[in-house]
Amino acid sequence: MDSVRKGNELAITIPQKWDKCTVDDIFKEKWKTPKKMLHELRMSKNVKVDGQEIPWNLPLLTGQSLSFPAFESKLPASIIPADLEIDIIYEDDFLLIANKPSGLETHPSTAGHTNTLLNAVAYYLTQSGQQGYIKHIHRLDKDTTGAVLFAKAKLVGSMLDKMLEEREIKRTYAALVEGIIAQPQGTINEKIGRDRHHATRRRVSPGGQSAITHYKAVHTFPKENMTLITCQLESGRTHQIRVHLSHIGHPLMGDILYGGPSKFKRQALHALKIEFIHPITEEPIEVAAPFLDNPSIFPSQILEG
């Protein structure tokens, strides 16, 4: 889809497939805009077609330009930029993907907390002259590395949230687990709940939240007694991969919390790849996150092959 940012406004050229759609149709049906945001856009009187304010129920024609305020002019006051070393592995006007190193939380858990990926991304944006909105769409554990998706506009954030909820954002993880997995691929469908005996642990529990993990064995290492696997999730529960793999007797290498051997300084889990259809441009996005450990704990040549 043909779109362009003009200052704090987004301009969309109406495509053939939206011919005869109304402004109301686009925001409500196409983009699933939240009610509060929809109300704010209506009240702003700044939603225009070919530069003119028109009724929201007037059919639009292919080639017309729909423009509206979509971007913020400054960061939220609650987000304090922090100069931390991170890599941005994909970026456009609407979103970005950062490669999270080990040792960083994804976002602050308390006021004034700045040693997080969100604060680092905020610093990157300010340094590149982008004083705008930023929001993480999903999270990774503190010691898990890899791709994390951020929205750079409220509307895009709400669209990505919906896509994540409806499983339209595909995330692939690499993991090294203890033992040789007998089945080359499988699915773990076990509910996950809190462990009442441990503040930070989760456990498989009949009364927990539904959680489904698909895994595929990539390579075995008999001498080291471990298997390299990839995982994909149908849900996003806290510690899901760690809990599920421990439950089937193959905890992550380095994951002491869930019974894994202390071979590495952290659990051997990396968010390797993220794939989705861009919510605005509708282009397919596929981004791979390079391994960050030095020396690497993952055999990258095998995954690349």
Tab-separated table of C-alpha atoms in Angstrom:
chain	number	residue	atom	x	y	z
A	1	MET	CA	0.000	0.000	0.000
A	2	ASP	CA	1.253	3.475	-0.893
A	3	SER	CA	1.845	5.438	2.310
A	4	VAL	CA	4.065	8.323	3.337
A	5	ARG	CA	4.820	10.162	6.570
A	6	LYS	CA	4.546	13.947	6.415
A	7	GLY	CA	5.688	15.378	9.734
A	8	ASN	CA	3.301	13.991	12.329
A	9	GLU	CA	0.760	12.992	9.698
A	10	LEU	CA	0.324	9.771	7.748
A	11	ALA	CA	-0.979	9.952	4.180
A	12	ILE	CA	-2.436	6.813	2.563
A	13	THR	CA	-3.350	6.536	-1.116
A	14	ILE	CA	-6.655	4.671	-1.340
A	15	PRO	CA	-5.987	1.362	-3.170
A	16	GLN	CA	-8.369	-0.285	-5.634
A	17	LYS	CA	-9.525	-2.816	-3.033
A	18	TRP	CA	-10.733	0.040	-0.793
A	19	ASP	CA	-12.694	1.788	-3.561
A	20	LYS	CA	-16.093	2.911	-2.197
A	21	CYS	CA	-14.993	2.334	1.415
A	22	THR	CA	-15.684	5.189	3.818
A	23	VAL	CA	-13.279	6.763	6.305
A	24	ASP	CA	-15.358	5.058	8.998
A	25	ASP	CA	-14.897	1.671	7.278
A	26	ILE	CA	-11.124	2.080	7.113
A	27	PHE	CA	-10.615	3.006	10.751
A	28	LYS	CA	-13.201	0.623	12.200
A	29	GLU	CA	-13.139	-2.410	9.906
A	30	LYS	CA	-9.729	-2.353	8.194
A	31	TRP	CA	-7.584	-1.064	11.044
A	32	LYS	CA	-9.714	-2.053	14.084
A	33	THR	CA	-8.998	1.303	15.713
A	34	PRO	CA	-9.775	1.369	19.464
A	35	LYS	CA	-12.836	3.438	20.426
A	36	LYS	CA	-10.886	6.035	22.417
A	37	MET	CA	-8.436	6.615	19.572
A	38	LEU	CA	-11.309	6.770	17.091
A	39	HIS	CA	-13.031	9.429	19.198
A	40	GLU	CA	-9.834	11.478	19.430
A	41	LEU	CA	-9.394	11.359	15.649
A	42	ARG	CA	-12.991	12.479	15.065
A	43	MET	CA	-12.675	15.344	17.536
A	44	SER	CA	-9.366	16.521	16.061
A	45	LYS	CA	-11.046	17.482	12.764
A	46	ASN	CA	-7.719	16.635	11.123
A	47	VAL	CA	-8.742	13.510	9.220
A	48	LYS	CA	-8.819	14.711	5.616
A	49	VAL	CA	-9.271	13.386	2.090
A	50	ASP	CA	-7.319	15.211	-0.604
A	51	GLY	CA	-6.660	17.950	1.946
A	52	GLN	CA	-10.326	18.512	2.796
A	53	GLU	CA	-12.399	17.451	5.790
A	54	ILE	CA	-15.268	15.263	4.566
A	55	PRO	CA	-18.064	13.254	6.239
A	56	TRP	CA	-16.782	9.924	7.526
A	57	ASN	CA	-19.608	8.076	5.749
A	58	LEU	CA	-18.783	9.407	2.264
A	59	PRO	CA	-17.467	6.678	-0.117
A	60	LEU	CA	-13.846	7.156	-1.155
A	61	LEU	CA	-12.370	6.586	-4.593
A	62	THR	CA	-9.210	4.782	-5.661
A	63	GLY	CA	-6.264	7.195	-5.782
A	64	GLN	CA	-7.591	9.675	-3.249
A	65	SER	CA	-5.289	10.598	-0.354
A	66	LEU	CA	-6.420	9.964	3.226
A	67	SER	CA	-4.324	11.874	5.770
A	68	PHE	CA	-4.522	12.122	9.555
A	69	PRO	CA	-2.293	12.772	12.605
A	70	ALA	CA	-0.638	9.443	13.453
A	71	PHE	CA	2.667	10.297	15.121
A	72	GLU	CA	3.611	11.901	18.429
A	73	SER	CA	6.057	14.804	18.642
A	74	LYS	CA	7.800	13.658	21.837
A	75	LEU	CA	8.488	10.586	23.935
A	76	PRO	CA	6.126	9.800	26.836
A	77	ALA	CA	7.443	11.452	30.016
A	78	SER	CA	7.524	8.066	31.743
A	79	ILE	CA	10.198	6.715	29.352
A	80	ILE	CA	13.723	7.857	30.201
A	81	PRO	CA	16.245	7.365	27.359
A	82	ALA	CA	19.324	5.354	28.393
A	83	ASP	CA	22.570	5.017	26.450
A	84	LEU	CA	22.844	1.219	26.272
A	85	GLU	CA	24.488	-0.841	23.558
A	86	ILE	CA	21.802	-2.353	21.308
A	87	ASP	CA	21.361	-3.117	17.612
A	88	ILE	CA	18.330	-2.064	15.573
A	89	ILE	CA	17.897	-4.790	12.952
A	90	TYR	CA	14.855	-3.352	11.140
A	91	GLU	CA	13.195	0.057	11.059
A	92	ASP	CA	10.696	2.075	9.035
A	93	ASP	CA	8.401	5.022	9.826
A	94	PHE	CA	5.959	2.826	11.731
A	95	LEU	CA	7.879	0.185	13.665
A	96	LEU	CA	11.292	-1.179	14.519
A	97	ILE	CA	12.860	-4.446	15.660
A	98	ALA	CA	15.693	-4.465	18.192
A	99	ASN	CA	18.067	-7.338	18.928
A	100	LYS	CA	17.946	-7.637	22.724
A	101	PRO	CA	21.161	-8.618	24.484
A	102	SER	CA	21.243	-10.757	27.616
A	103	GLY	CA	20.962	-8.944	30.948
A	104	LEU	CA	18.336	-6.376	29.904
A	105	GLU	CA	14.673	-6.443	30.885
A	106	THR	CA	12.379	-5.650	27.962
A	107	HIS	CA	10.717	-2.731	29.756
A	108	PRO	CA	10.802	-0.991	33.159
A	109	SER	CA	9.030	-2.767	35.997
A	110	THR	CA	9.283	0.170	38.419
A	111	ALA	CA	9.359	3.955	38.087
A	112	GLY	CA	12.828	5.268	37.313
A	113	HIS	CA	14.127	1.899	36.113
A	114	THR	CA	16.235	2.629	33.008
A	115	ASN	CA	18.339	-0.492	32.376
A	116	THR	CA	15.867	-1.914	29.864
A	117	LEU	CA	15.537	-2.423	26.133
A	118	LEU	CA	12.695	0.108	25.957
A	119	ASN	CA	14.914	2.822	27.459
A	120	ALA	CA	17.704	1.902	25.046
A	121	VAL	CA	15.342	2.142	22.069
A	122	ALA	CA	14.101	5.509	23.352
A	123	TYR	CA	17.719	6.726	23.424
A	124	TYR	CA	18.264	5.498	19.880
A	125	LEU	CA	15.172	7.396	18.725
A	126	THR	CA	16.209	10.650	20.395
A	127	GLN	CA	19.711	10.380	18.953
A	128	SER	CA	18.274	9.907	15.465
A	129	GLY	CA	15.919	12.881	15.827
A	130	GLN	CA	12.760	10.840	16.388
A	131	GLN	CA	11.058	12.303	19.456
A	132	GLY	CA	7.959	10.148	19.240
A	133	TYR	CA	5.826	7.350	20.606
A	134	ILE	CA	7.383	3.955	21.307
A	135	LYS	CA	5.834	0.754	22.633
A	136	HIS	CA	7.034	-2.848	22.909
A	137	ILE	CA	4.616	-5.373	21.382
A	138	HIS	CA	5.923	-8.462	23.179
A	139	ARG	CA	8.569	-9.323	25.773
A	140	LEU	CA	11.584	-11.538	26.279
A	141	ASP	CA	12.980	-12.734	29.614
A	142	LYS	CA	15.935	-10.761	30.973
A	143	ASP	CA	18.529	-13.342	29.919
A	144	THR	CA	16.878	-14.337	26.629
A	145	THR	CA	18.326	-12.644	23.548
A	146	GLY	CA	16.882	-11.783	20.150
A	147	ALA	CA	14.231	-9.931	18.184
A	148	VAL	CA	11.729	-7.652	19.946
A	149	LEU	CA	9.125	-5.691	17.979
A	150	PHE	CA	8.265	-2.051	18.790
A	151	ALA	CA	5.581	0.275	17.417
A	152	LYS	CA	6.401	3.919	16.652
A	153	ALA	CA	2.779	5.122	16.437
A	154	LYS	CA	-0.286	4.467	18.626
A	155	LEU	CA	-2.428	3.208	15.756
A	156	VAL	CA	0.318	0.843	14.621
A	157	GLY	CA	0.737	-0.336	18.219
A	158	SER	CA	-2.935	-1.230	18.486
A	159	MET	CA	-2.827	-3.023	15.107
A	160	LEU	CA	0.255	-5.036	16.087
A	161	ASP	CA	-1.302	-5.920	19.458
A	162	LYS	CA	-4.306	-7.312	17.603
A	163	MET	CA	-2.092	-9.222	15.181
A	164	LEU	CA	-0.172	-10.764	18.071
A	165	GLU	CA	-3.416	-11.749	19.783
A	166	GLU	CA	-4.687	-13.358	16.577
A	167	ARG	CA	-1.360	-15.181	15.982
A	168	GLU	CA	-0.525	-13.225	12.853
A	169	ILE	CA	2.991	-12.488	14.086
A	170	LYS	CA	5.203	-15.564	13.775
A	171	ARG	CA	8.202	-15.799	16.109
A	172	THR	CA	10.830	-18.529	15.870
A	173	TYR	CA	13.195	-19.286	18.754
A	174	ALA	CA	16.455	-21.233	18.849
A	175	ALA	CA	17.176	-23.267	21.977
A	176	LEU	CA	19.790	-25.700	23.210
A	177	VAL	CA	18.255	-28.303	25.515
A	178	GLU	CA	19.659	-30.988	27.742
A	179	GLY	CA	19.559	-34.515	26.364
A	180	ILE	CA	18.870	-36.032	22.965
A	181	ILE	CA	15.244	-35.452	21.960
A	182	ALA	CA	13.836	-38.705	20.588
A	183	GLN	CA	11.053	-37.167	18.482
A	184	PRO	CA	12.320	-34.963	15.589
A	185	GLN	CA	9.373	-32.641	16.144
A	186	GLY	CA	6.454	-32.320	18.485
A	187	THR	CA	3.889	-30.140	20.242
A	188	ILE	CA	3.629	-29.472	23.968
A	189	ASN	CA	0.088	-28.536	24.975
A	190	GLU	CA	0.169	-27.953	28.726
A	191	LYS	CA	-1.377	-25.150	30.779
A	192	ILE	CA	1.029	-22.914	32.697
A	193	GLY	CA	0.432	-21.276	36.070
A	194	ARG	CA	2.383	-19.712	38.931
A	195	ASP	CA	4.451	-21.841	41.267
A	196	ARG	CA	3.099	-20.935	44.689
A	197	HIS	CA	6.318	-22.148	46.314
A	198	HIS	CA	8.591	-19.855	44.258
A	199	ALA	CA	7.984	-16.170	43.473
A	200	THR	CA	9.469	-16.127	39.984
A	201	ARG	CA	8.897	-19.674	38.747
A	202	ARG	CA	6.047	-20.937	36.608
A	203	ARG	CA	4.924	-24.550	36.307
A	204	VAL	CA	2.649	-26.804	34.302
A	205	SER	CA	-0.700	-26.641	36.090
A	206	PRO	CA	-4.209	-27.891	35.185
A	207	GLY	CA	-5.600	-24.616	36.529
A	208	GLY	CA	-3.174	-22.422	34.580
A	209	GLN	CA	-3.461	-20.588	31.264
A	210	SER	CA	-3.495	-22.507	27.996
A	211	ALA	CA	-0.082	-22.719	26.331
A	212	ILE	CA	1.073	-24.494	23.161
A	213	THR	CA	4.697	-24.850	22.046
A	214	HIS	CA	5.774	-26.474	18.765
A	215	TYR	CA	9.371	-27.647	18.522
A	216	LYS	CA	11.624	-29.142	15.872
A	217	ALA	CA	15.016	-30.796	16.414
A	218	VAL	CA	17.734	-29.267	14.220
A	219	HIS	CA	20.884	-31.053	15.349
A	220	THR	CA	22.017	-33.360	18.154
A	221	PHE	CA	25.295	-33.217	20.078
A	222	PRO	CA	25.772	-36.661	21.672
A	223	LYS	CA	29.117	-35.811	23.314
A	224	GLU	CA	27.628	-32.749	25.008
A	225	ASN	CA	24.306	-34.542	25.623
A	226	MET	CA	22.247	-31.728	24.116
A	227	THR	CA	19.944	-30.959	21.188
A	228	LEU	CA	19.560	-27.796	19.141
A	229	ILE	CA	15.886	-27.090	18.449
A	230	THR	CA	13.664	-24.352	17.064
A	231	CYS	CA	10.371	-23.423	18.729
A	232	GLN	CA	7.238	-21.567	17.748
A	233	LEU	CA	4.477	-20.518	20.129
A	234	GLU	CA	0.711	-20.347	19.813
A	235	SER	CA	0.594	-18.378	23.057
A	236	GLY	CA	2.936	-16.125	24.975
A	237	ARG	CA	2.956	-17.180	28.604
A	238	THR	CA	5.707	-16.134	30.977
A	239	HIS	CA	8.665	-18.560	30.708
A	240	GLN	CA	6.586	-20.743	28.359
A	241	ILE	CA	9.415	-22.394	26.413
A	242	ARG	CA	11.470	-22.852	29.563
A	243	VAL	CA	8.585	-24.439	31.495
A	244	HIS	CA	7.415	-26.687	28.654
A	245	LEU	CA	10.833	-28.060	27.779
A	246	SER	CA	11.656	-28.681	31.430
A	247	HIS	CA	8.309	-30.469	31.766
A	248	ILE	CA	9.190	-32.993	29.036
A	249	GLY	CA	12.591	-33.659	30.595
A	250	HIS	CA	14.690	-31.434	28.322
A	251	PRO	CA	15.364	-28.156	30.201
A	252	LEU	CA	17.312	-25.408	28.492
A	253	MET	CA	21.072	-25.555	28.877
A	254	GLY	CA	22.060	-22.921	31.413
A	255	ASP	CA	18.518	-22.581	32.810
A	256	ILE	CA	19.208	-23.332	36.461
A	257	LEU	CA	15.757	-22.066	37.532
A	258	TYR	CA	14.089	-24.897	35.620
A	259	GLY	CA	16.624	-27.647	36.234
A	260	GLY	CA	18.967	-27.113	33.307
A	261	PRO	CA	22.712	-27.790	33.645
A	262	SER	CA	24.917	-24.758	34.287
A	263	LYS	CA	26.839	-25.106	31.020
A	264	PHE	CA	26.276	-21.446	30.087
A	265	LYS	CA	25.903	-18.219	32.074
A	266	ARG	CA	22.302	-17.879	30.888
A	267	GLN	CA	19.524	-20.024	29.489
A	268	ALA	CA	20.309	-20.966	25.876
A	269	LEU	CA	17.286	-19.282	24.294
A	270	HIS	CA	17.307	-16.775	21.422
A	271	ALA	CA	14.407	-15.137	19.546
A	272	LEU	CA	15.804	-15.965	16.143
A	273	LYS	CA	13.264	-14.662	13.645
A	274	ILE	CA	10.065	-12.636	13.404
A	275	GLU	CA	7.636	-12.670	10.448
A	276	PHE	CA	4.405	-10.746	9.779
A	277	ILE	CA	2.512	-8.689	7.225
A	278	HIS	CA	3.192	-4.986	7.795
A	279	PRO	CA	0.002	-3.436	9.232
A	280	ILE	CA	0.264	-0.275	7.109
A	281	THR	CA	2.187	-1.093	3.941
A	282	GLU	CA	0.917	-4.714	3.868
A	283	GLU	CA	4.360	-5.891	2.764
A	284	PRO	CA	5.726	-9.183	4.161
A	285	ILE	CA	8.351	-8.548	6.835
A	286	GLU	CA	10.858	-11.258	7.784
A	287	VAL	CA	13.752	-10.321	10.060
A	288	ALA	CA	16.427	-12.604	11.529
A	289	ALA	CA	18.288	-11.601	14.684
A	290	PRO	CA	22.016	-12.470	14.751
A	291	PHE	CA	23.357	-14.304	17.797
A	292	LEU	CA	24.852	-11.942	20.361
A	293	ASP	CA	26.909	-14.041	22.793
A	294	ASN	CA	30.660	-13.699	22.510
A	295	PRO	CA	31.766	-16.404	22.289
A	296	SER	CA	28.509	-17.670	20.803
A	297	ILE	CA	26.675	-20.427	22.661
A	298	PHE	CA	24.755	-21.335	19.511
A	299	PRO	CA	26.206	-23.158	16.470
A	300	SER	CA	25.164	-20.470	13.965
A	301	GLN	CA	26.476	-22.328	10.921
A	302	ILE	CA	23.942	-25.118	11.531
A	303	LEU	CA	20.957	-22.782	11.826
A	304	GLU	CA	22.058	-20.825	8.785
A	305	GLY	CA	22.240	-24.055	6.843
